PDB file of C-alpha atoms in Angstrom:
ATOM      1  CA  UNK A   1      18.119   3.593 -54.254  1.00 83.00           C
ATOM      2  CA  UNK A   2      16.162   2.456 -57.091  1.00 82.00           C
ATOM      3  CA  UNK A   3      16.194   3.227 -60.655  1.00 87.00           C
ATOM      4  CA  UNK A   4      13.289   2.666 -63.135  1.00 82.00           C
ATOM      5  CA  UNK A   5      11.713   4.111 -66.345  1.00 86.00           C
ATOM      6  CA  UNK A   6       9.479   7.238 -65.214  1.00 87.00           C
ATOM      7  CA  UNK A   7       6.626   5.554 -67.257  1.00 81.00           C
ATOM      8  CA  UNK A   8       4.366   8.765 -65.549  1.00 84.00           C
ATOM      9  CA  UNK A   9       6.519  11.511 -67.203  1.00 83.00           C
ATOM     10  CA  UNK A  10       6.354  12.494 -70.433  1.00 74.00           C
ATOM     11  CA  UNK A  11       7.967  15.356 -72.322  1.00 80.00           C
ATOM     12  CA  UNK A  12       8.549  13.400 -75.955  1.00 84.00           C
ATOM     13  CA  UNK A  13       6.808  10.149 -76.313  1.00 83.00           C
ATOM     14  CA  UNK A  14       9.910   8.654 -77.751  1.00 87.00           C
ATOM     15  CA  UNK A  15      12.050   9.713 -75.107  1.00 88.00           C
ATOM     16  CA  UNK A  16      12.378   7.104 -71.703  1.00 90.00           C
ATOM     17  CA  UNK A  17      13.101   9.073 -68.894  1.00 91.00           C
ATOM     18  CA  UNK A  18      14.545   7.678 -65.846  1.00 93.00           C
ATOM     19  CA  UNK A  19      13.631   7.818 -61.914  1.00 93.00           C
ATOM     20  CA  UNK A  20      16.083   7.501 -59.211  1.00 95.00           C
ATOM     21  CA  UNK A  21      14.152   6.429 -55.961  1.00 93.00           C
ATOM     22  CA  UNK A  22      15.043   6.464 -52.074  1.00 92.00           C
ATOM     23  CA  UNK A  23      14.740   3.497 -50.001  1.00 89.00           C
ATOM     24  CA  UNK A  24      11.501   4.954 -49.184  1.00 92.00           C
ATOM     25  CA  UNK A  25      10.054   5.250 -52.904  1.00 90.00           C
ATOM     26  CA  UNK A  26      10.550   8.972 -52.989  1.00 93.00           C
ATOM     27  CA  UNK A  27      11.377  10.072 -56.088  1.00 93.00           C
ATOM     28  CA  UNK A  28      14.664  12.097 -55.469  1.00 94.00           C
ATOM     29  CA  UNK A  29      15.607  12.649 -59.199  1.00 94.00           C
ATOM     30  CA  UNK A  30      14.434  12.449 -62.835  1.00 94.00           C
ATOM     31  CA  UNK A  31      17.356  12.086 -65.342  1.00 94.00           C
ATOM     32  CA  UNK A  32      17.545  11.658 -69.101  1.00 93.00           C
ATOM     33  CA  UNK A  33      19.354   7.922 -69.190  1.00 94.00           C
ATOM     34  CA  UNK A  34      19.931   5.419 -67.276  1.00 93.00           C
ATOM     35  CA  UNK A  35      23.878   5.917 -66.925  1.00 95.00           C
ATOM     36  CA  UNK A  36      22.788   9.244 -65.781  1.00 96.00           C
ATOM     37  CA  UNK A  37      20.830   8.173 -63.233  1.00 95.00           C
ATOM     38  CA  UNK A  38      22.999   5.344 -61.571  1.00 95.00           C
ATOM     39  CA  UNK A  39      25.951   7.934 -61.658  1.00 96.00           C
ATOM     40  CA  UNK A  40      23.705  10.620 -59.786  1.00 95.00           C
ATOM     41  CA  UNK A  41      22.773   7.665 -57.105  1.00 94.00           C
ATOM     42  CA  UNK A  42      26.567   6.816 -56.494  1.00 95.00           C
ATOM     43  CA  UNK A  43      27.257  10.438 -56.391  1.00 95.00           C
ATOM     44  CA  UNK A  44      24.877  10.751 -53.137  1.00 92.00           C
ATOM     45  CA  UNK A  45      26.156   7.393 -51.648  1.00 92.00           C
ATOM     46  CA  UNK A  46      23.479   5.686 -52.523  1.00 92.00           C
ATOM     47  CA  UNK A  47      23.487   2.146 -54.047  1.00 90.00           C
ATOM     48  CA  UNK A  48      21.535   2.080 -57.054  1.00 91.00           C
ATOM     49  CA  UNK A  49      19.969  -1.101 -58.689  1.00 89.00           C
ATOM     50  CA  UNK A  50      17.592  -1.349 -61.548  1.00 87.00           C
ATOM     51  CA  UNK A  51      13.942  -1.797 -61.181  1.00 83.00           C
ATOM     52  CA  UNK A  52      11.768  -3.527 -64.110  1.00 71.00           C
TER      53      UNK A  52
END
């Protein structure tokens, strides 16, 4: 799994959301940080690394 900035979501323009993506590039989840995010990944067994 990836995760990256969701550059193509925005609720508050100062807020970064953050994707977390299958293998695949499907988006599987949309969290609020980036901690958030990796935890979620490891949660599902998934191996998350970051994506610039």
């Amino acid at each position: 799994a990836h995760v990256e900035p969701a550059a193509d979501i925005e609720i508050d323009p100062d807020q970064i959301l953050y994707a977390v993506h299958g293998a695949d590039g499907e988006r599987l989840a949309v969290m609020l940080d980036r901690e958030t995010a990796f935890a979620a990944a490891v949660a599902h067994e998934l191996e998350p690394v970051s994506v610039h």
